[in-house]
Short mmCIF file of N, CA, C and O in Angstrom, two decimals:
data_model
loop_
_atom_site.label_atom_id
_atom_site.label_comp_id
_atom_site.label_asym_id
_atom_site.label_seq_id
_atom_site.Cartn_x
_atom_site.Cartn_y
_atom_site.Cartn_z
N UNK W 1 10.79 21.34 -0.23
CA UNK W 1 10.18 20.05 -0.41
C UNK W 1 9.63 19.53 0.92
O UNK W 1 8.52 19.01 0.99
N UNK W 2 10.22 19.63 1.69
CA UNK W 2 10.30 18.50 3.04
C UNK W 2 9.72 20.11 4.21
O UNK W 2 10.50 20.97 4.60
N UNK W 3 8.63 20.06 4.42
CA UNK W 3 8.01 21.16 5.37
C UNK W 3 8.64 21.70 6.34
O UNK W 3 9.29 20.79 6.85
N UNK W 4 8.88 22.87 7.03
CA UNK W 4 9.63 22.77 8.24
C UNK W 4 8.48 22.50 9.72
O UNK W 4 8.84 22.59 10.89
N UNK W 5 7.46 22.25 9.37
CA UNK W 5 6.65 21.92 10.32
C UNK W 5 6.95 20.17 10.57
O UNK W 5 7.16 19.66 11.67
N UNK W 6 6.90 19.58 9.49
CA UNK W 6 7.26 18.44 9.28
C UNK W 6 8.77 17.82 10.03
O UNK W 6 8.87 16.74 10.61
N UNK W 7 9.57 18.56 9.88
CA UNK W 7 10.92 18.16 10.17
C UNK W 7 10.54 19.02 12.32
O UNK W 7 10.73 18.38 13.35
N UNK W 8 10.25 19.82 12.28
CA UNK W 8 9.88 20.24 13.84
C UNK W 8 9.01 19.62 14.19
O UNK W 8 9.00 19.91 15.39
N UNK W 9 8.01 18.77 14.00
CA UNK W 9 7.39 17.72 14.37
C UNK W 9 8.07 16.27 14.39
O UNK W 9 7.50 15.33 14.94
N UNK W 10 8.81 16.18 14.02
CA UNK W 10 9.76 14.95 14.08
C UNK W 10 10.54 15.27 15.30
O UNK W 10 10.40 14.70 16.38
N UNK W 11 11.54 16.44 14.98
CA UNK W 11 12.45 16.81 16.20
C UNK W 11 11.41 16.38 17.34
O UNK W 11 11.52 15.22 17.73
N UNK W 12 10.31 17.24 17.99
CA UNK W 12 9.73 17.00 18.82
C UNK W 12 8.96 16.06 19.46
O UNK W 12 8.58 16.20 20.62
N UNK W 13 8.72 15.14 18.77
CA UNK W 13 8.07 13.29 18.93
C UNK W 13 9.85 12.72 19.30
O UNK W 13 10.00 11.74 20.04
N UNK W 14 10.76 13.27 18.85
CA UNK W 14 12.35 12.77 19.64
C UNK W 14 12.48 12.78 20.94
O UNK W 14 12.48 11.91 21.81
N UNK W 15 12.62 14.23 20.94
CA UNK W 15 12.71 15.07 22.02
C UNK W 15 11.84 14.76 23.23
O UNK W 15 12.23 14.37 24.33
N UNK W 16 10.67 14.98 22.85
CA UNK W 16 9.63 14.16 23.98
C UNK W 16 10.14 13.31 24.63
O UNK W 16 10.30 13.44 25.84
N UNK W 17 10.62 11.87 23.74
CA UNK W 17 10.82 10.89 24.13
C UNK W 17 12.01 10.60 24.86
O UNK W 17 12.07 9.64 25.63
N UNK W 18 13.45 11.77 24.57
CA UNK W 18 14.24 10.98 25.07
C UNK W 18 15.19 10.27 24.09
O UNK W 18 16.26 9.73 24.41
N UNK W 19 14.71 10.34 22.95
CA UNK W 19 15.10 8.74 22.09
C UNK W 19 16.24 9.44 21.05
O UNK W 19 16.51 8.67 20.12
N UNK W 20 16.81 10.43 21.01
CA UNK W 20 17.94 11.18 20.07
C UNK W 20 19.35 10.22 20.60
O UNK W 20 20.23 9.69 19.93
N UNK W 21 19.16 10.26 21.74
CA UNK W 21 20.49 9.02 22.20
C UNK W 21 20.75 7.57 21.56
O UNK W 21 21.80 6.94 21.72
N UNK W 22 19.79 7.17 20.89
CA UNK W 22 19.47 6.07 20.18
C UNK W 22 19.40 6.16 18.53
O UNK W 22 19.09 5.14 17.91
N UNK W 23 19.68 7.34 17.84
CA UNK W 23 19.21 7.39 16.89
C UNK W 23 21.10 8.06 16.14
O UNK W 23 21.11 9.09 15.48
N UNK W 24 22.32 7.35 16.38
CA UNK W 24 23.05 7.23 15.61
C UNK W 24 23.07 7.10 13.95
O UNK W 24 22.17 6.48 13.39
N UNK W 25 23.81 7.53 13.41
CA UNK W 25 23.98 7.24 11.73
C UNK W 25 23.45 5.71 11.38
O UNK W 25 22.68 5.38 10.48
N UNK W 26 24.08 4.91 12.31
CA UNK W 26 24.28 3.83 12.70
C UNK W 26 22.82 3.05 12.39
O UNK W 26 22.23 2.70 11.37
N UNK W 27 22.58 2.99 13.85
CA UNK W 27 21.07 2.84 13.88
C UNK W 27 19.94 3.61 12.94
O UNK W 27 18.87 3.19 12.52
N UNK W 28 20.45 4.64 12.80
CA UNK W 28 19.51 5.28 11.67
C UNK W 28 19.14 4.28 10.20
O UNK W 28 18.17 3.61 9.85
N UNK W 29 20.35 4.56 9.65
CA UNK W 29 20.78 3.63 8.54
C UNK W 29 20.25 2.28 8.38
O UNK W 29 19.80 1.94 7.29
N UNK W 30 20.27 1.29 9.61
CA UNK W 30 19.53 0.29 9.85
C UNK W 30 18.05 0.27 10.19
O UNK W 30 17.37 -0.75 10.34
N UNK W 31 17.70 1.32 10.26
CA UNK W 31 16.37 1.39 10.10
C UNK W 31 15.12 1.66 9.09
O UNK W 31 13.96 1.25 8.96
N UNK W 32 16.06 2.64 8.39
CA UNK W 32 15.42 3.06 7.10
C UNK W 32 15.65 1.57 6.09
O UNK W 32 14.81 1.49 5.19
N UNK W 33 16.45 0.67 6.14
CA UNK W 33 16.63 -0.84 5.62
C UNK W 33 15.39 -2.00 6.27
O UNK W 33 14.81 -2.96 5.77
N UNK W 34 15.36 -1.41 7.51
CA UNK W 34 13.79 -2.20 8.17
C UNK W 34 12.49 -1.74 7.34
O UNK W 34 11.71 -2.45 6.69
N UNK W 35 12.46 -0.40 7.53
CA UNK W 35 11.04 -0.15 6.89
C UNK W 35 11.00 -0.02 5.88
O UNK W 35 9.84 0.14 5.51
N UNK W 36 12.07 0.00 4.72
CA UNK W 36 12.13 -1.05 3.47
C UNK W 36 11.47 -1.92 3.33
O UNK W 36 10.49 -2.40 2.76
N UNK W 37 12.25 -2.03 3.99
CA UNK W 37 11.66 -3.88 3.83
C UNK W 37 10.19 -4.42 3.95
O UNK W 37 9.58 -5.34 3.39
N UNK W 38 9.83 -3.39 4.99
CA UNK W 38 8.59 -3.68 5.35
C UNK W 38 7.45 -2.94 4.31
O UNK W 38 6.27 -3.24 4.11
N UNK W 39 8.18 -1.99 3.80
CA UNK W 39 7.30 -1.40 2.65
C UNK W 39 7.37 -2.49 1.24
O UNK W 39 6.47 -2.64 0.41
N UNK W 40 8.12 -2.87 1.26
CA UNK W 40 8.15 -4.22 0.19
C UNK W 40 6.99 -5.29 0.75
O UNK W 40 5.99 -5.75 0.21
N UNK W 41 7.40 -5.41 1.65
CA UNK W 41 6.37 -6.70 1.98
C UNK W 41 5.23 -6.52 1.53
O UNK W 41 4.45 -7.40 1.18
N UNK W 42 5.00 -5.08 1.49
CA UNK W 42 3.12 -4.89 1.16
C UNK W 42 3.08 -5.32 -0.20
O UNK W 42 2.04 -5.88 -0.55
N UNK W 43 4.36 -5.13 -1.40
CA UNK W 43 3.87 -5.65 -1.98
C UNK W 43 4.14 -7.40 -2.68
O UNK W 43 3.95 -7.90 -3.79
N UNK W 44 4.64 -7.89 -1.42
CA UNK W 44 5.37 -9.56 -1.49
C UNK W 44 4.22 -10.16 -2.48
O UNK W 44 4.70 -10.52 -3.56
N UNK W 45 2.94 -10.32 -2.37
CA UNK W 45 1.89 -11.29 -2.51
C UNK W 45 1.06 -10.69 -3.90
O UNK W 45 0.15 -11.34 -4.42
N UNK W 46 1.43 -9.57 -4.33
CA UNK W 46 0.65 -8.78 -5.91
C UNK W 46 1.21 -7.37 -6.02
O UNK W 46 1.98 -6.97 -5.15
N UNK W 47 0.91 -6.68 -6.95
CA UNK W 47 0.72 -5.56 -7.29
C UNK W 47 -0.22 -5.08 -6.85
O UNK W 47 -0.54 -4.22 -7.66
N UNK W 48 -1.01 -5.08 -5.94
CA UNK W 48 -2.07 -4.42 -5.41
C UNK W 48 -2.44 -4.78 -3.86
O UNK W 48 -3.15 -5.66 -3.38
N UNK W 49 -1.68 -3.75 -3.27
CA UNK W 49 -1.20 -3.71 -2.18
C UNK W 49 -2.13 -2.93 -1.00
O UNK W 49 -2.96 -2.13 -1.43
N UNK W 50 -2.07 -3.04 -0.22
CA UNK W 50 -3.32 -2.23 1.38
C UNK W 50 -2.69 -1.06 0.94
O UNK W 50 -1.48 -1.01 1.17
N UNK W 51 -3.31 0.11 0.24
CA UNK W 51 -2.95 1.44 0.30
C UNK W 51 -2.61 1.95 1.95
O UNK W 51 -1.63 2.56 2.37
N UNK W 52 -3.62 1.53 2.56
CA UNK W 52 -3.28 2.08 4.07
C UNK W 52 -2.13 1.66 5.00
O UNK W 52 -1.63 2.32 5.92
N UNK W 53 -1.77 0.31 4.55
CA UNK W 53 -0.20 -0.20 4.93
C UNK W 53 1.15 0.44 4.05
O UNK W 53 2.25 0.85 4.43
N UNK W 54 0.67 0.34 3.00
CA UNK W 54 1.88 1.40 1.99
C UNK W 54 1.89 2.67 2.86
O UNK W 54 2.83 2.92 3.62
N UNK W 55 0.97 3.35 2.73
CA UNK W 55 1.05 5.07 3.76
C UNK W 55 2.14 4.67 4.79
O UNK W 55 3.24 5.21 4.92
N UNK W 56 1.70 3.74 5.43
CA UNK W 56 2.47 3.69 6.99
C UNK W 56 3.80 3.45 7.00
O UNK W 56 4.61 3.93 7.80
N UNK W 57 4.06 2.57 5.94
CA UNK W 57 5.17 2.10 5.84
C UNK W 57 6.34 2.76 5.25
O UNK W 57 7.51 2.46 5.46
N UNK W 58 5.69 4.17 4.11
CA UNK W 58 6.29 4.92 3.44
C UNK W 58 6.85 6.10 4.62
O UNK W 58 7.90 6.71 4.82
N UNK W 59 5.45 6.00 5.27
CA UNK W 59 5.92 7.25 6.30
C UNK W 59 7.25 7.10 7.27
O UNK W 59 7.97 8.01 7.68
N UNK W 60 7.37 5.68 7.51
CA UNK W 60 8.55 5.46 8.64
C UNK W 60 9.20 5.50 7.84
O UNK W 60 9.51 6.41 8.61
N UNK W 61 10.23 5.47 6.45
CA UNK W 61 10.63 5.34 5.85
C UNK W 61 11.23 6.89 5.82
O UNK W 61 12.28 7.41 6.21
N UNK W 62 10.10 7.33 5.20
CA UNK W 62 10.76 9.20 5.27
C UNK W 62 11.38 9.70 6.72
O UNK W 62 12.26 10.52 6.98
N UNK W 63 10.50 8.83 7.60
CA UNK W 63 10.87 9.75 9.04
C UNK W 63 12.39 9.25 9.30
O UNK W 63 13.21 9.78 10.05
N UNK W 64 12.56 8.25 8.61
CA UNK W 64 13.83 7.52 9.62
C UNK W 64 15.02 8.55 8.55
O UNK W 64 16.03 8.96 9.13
N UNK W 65 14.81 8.94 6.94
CA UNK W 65 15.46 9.13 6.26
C UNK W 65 15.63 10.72 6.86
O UNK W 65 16.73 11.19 7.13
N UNK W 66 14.70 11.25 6.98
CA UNK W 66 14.36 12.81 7.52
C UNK W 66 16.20 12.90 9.04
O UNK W 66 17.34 13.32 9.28
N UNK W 67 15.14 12.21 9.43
CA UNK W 67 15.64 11.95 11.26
C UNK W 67 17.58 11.78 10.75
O UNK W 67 18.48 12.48 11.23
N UNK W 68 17.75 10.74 9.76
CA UNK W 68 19.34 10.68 9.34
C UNK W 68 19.92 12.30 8.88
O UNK W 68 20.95 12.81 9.32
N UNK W 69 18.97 12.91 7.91
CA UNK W 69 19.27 13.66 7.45
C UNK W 69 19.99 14.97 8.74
O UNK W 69 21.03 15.52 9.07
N UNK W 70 18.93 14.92 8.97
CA UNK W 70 19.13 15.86 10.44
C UNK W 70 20.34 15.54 11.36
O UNK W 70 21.08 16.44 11.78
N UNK W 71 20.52 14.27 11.64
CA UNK W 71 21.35 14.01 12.33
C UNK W 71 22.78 14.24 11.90
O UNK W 71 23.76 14.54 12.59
N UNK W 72 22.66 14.00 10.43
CA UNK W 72 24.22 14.37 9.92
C UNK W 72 24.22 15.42 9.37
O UNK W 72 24.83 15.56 8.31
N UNK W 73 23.40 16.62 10.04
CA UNK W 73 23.50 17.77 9.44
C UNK W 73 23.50 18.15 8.16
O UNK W 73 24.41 18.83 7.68
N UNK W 74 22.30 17.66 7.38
CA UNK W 74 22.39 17.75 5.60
C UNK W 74 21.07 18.23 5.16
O UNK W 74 20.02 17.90 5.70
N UNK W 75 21.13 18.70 4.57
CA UNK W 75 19.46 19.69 4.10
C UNK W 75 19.02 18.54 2.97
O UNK W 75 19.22 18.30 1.78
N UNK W 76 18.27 17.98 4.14
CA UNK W 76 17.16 17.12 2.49
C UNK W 76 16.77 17.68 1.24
O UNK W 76 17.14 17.36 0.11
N UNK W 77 16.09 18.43 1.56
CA UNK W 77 15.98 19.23 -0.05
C UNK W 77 16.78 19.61 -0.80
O UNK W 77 16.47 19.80 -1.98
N UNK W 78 18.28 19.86 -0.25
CA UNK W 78 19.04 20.31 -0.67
C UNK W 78 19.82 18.94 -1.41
O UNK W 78 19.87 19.04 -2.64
N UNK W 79 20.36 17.81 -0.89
CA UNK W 79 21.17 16.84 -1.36
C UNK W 79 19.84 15.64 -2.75
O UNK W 79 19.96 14.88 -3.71
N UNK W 80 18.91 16.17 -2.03
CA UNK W 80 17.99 15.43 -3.23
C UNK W 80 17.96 16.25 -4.60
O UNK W 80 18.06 15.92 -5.78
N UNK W 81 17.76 17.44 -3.93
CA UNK W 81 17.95 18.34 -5.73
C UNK W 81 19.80 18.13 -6.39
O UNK W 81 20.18 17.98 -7.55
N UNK W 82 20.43 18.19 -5.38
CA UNK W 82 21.72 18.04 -6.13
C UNK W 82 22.22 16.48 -6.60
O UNK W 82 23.08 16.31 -7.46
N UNK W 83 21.57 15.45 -5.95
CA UNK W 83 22.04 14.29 -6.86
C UNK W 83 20.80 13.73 -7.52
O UNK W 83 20.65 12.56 -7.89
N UNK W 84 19.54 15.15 -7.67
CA UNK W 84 18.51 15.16 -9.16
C UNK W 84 19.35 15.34 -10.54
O UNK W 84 19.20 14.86 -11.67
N UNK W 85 20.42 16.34 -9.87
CA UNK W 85 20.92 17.09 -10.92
C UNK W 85 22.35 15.80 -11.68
O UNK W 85 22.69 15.40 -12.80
N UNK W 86 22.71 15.63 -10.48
CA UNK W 86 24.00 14.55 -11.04
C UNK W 86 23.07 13.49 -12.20
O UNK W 86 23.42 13.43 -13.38
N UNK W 87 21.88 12.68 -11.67
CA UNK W 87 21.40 11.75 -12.39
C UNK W 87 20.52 12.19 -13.28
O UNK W 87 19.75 11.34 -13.72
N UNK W 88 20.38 13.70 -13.80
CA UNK W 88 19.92 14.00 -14.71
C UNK W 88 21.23 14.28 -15.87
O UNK W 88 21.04 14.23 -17.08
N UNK W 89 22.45 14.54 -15.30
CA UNK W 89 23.77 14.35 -16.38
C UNK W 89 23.85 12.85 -16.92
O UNK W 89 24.21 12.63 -18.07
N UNK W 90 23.55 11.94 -16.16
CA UNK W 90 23.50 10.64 -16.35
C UNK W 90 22.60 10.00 -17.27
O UNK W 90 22.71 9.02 -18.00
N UNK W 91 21.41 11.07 -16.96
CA UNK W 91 20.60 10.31 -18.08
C UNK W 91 19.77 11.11 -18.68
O UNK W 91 18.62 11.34 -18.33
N UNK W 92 20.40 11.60 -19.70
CA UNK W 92 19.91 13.03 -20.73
C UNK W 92 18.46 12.32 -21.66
O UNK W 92 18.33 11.31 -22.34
N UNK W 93 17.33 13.68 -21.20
CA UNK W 93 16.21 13.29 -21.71
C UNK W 93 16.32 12.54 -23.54
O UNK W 93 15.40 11.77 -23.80
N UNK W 94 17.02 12.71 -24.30
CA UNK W 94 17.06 12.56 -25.58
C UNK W 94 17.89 11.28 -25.77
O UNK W 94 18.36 11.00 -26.88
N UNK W 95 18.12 10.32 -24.44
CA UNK W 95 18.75 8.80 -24.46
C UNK W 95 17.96 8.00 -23.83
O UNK W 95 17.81 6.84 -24.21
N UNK W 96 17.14 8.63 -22.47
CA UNK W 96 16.71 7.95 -21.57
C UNK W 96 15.32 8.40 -21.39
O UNK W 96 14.90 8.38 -20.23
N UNK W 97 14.54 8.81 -22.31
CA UNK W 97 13.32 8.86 -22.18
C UNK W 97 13.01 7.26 -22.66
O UNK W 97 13.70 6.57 -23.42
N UNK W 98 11.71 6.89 -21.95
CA UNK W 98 11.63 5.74 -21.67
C UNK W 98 12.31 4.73 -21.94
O UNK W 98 11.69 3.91 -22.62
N UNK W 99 13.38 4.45 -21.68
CA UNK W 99 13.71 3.41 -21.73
C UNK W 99 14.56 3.00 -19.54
O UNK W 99 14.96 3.79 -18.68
N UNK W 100 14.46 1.67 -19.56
CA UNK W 100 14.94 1.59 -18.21
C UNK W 100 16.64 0.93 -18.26
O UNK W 100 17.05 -0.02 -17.59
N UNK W 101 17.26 1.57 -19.05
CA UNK W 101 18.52 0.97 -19.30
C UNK W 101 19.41 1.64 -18.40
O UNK W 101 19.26 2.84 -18.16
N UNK W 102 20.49 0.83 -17.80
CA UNK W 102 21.40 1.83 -17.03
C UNK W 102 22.17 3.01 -18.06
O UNK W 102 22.31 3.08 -19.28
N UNK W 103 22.61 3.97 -16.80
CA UNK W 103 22.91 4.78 -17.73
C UNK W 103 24.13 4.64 -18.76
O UNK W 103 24.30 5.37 -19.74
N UNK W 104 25.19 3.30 -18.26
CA UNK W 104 25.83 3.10 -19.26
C UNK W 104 25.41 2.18 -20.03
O UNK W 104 26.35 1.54 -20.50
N UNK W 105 24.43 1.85 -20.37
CA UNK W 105 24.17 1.70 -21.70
C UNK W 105 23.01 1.82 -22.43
O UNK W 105 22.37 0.97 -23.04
N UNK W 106 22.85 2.89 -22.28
CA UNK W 106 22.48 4.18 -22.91
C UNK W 106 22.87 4.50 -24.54
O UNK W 106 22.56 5.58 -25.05
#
């Protein structure tokens, strides 16, 4: 899913910088909650939002999630397909096709 050019281009915009000393679970965690946020904002005011501010905002978003991933030693692709799989036990196509109900109540 997640490129390995992609994830070695991250390492190395770090690395460059210096900035791996700064980038705790910690701080990680609180960051990917910033650019949340900030990806919301685009859409505070409508449903129809600066496509080119969504991009940007999505992107820090992955990088900060990427950058955690890495840091706590966890294969993105790997923990996203396995809790695909948990919330596909959760919500079996023949209960939860369209509908947006939690899965307990279902």
């Amino acid at each position: 899913m997640v490129d390995e050019q992609v994830r070695g281009a991250l390492r190395d915009f770090v690395a460059e910088r210096d900035w791996a000393q700064f980038h705790t679970p910690e701080n990680l965690a609180k960051s990917i909650a910033i650019e949340a946020g900030e990806l919301l904002e685009c859409f505070q005011w409508g449903a129809e939002p600066d496509p080119e501010a969504v991009r940007h905002e999505l992107a820090d978003v992955l990088s900060y999630c990427l950058h955690l991933a890495e840091r706590l030693d966890l294969d993105a692709d790997r923990i996203v397909l396995e809790k695909l799989e948990m919330t596909r036990e959760k919500y079996p196509v023949d209960k939860a096709r369209g509908s947006s109900a939690k899965y307990d109540q279902l």
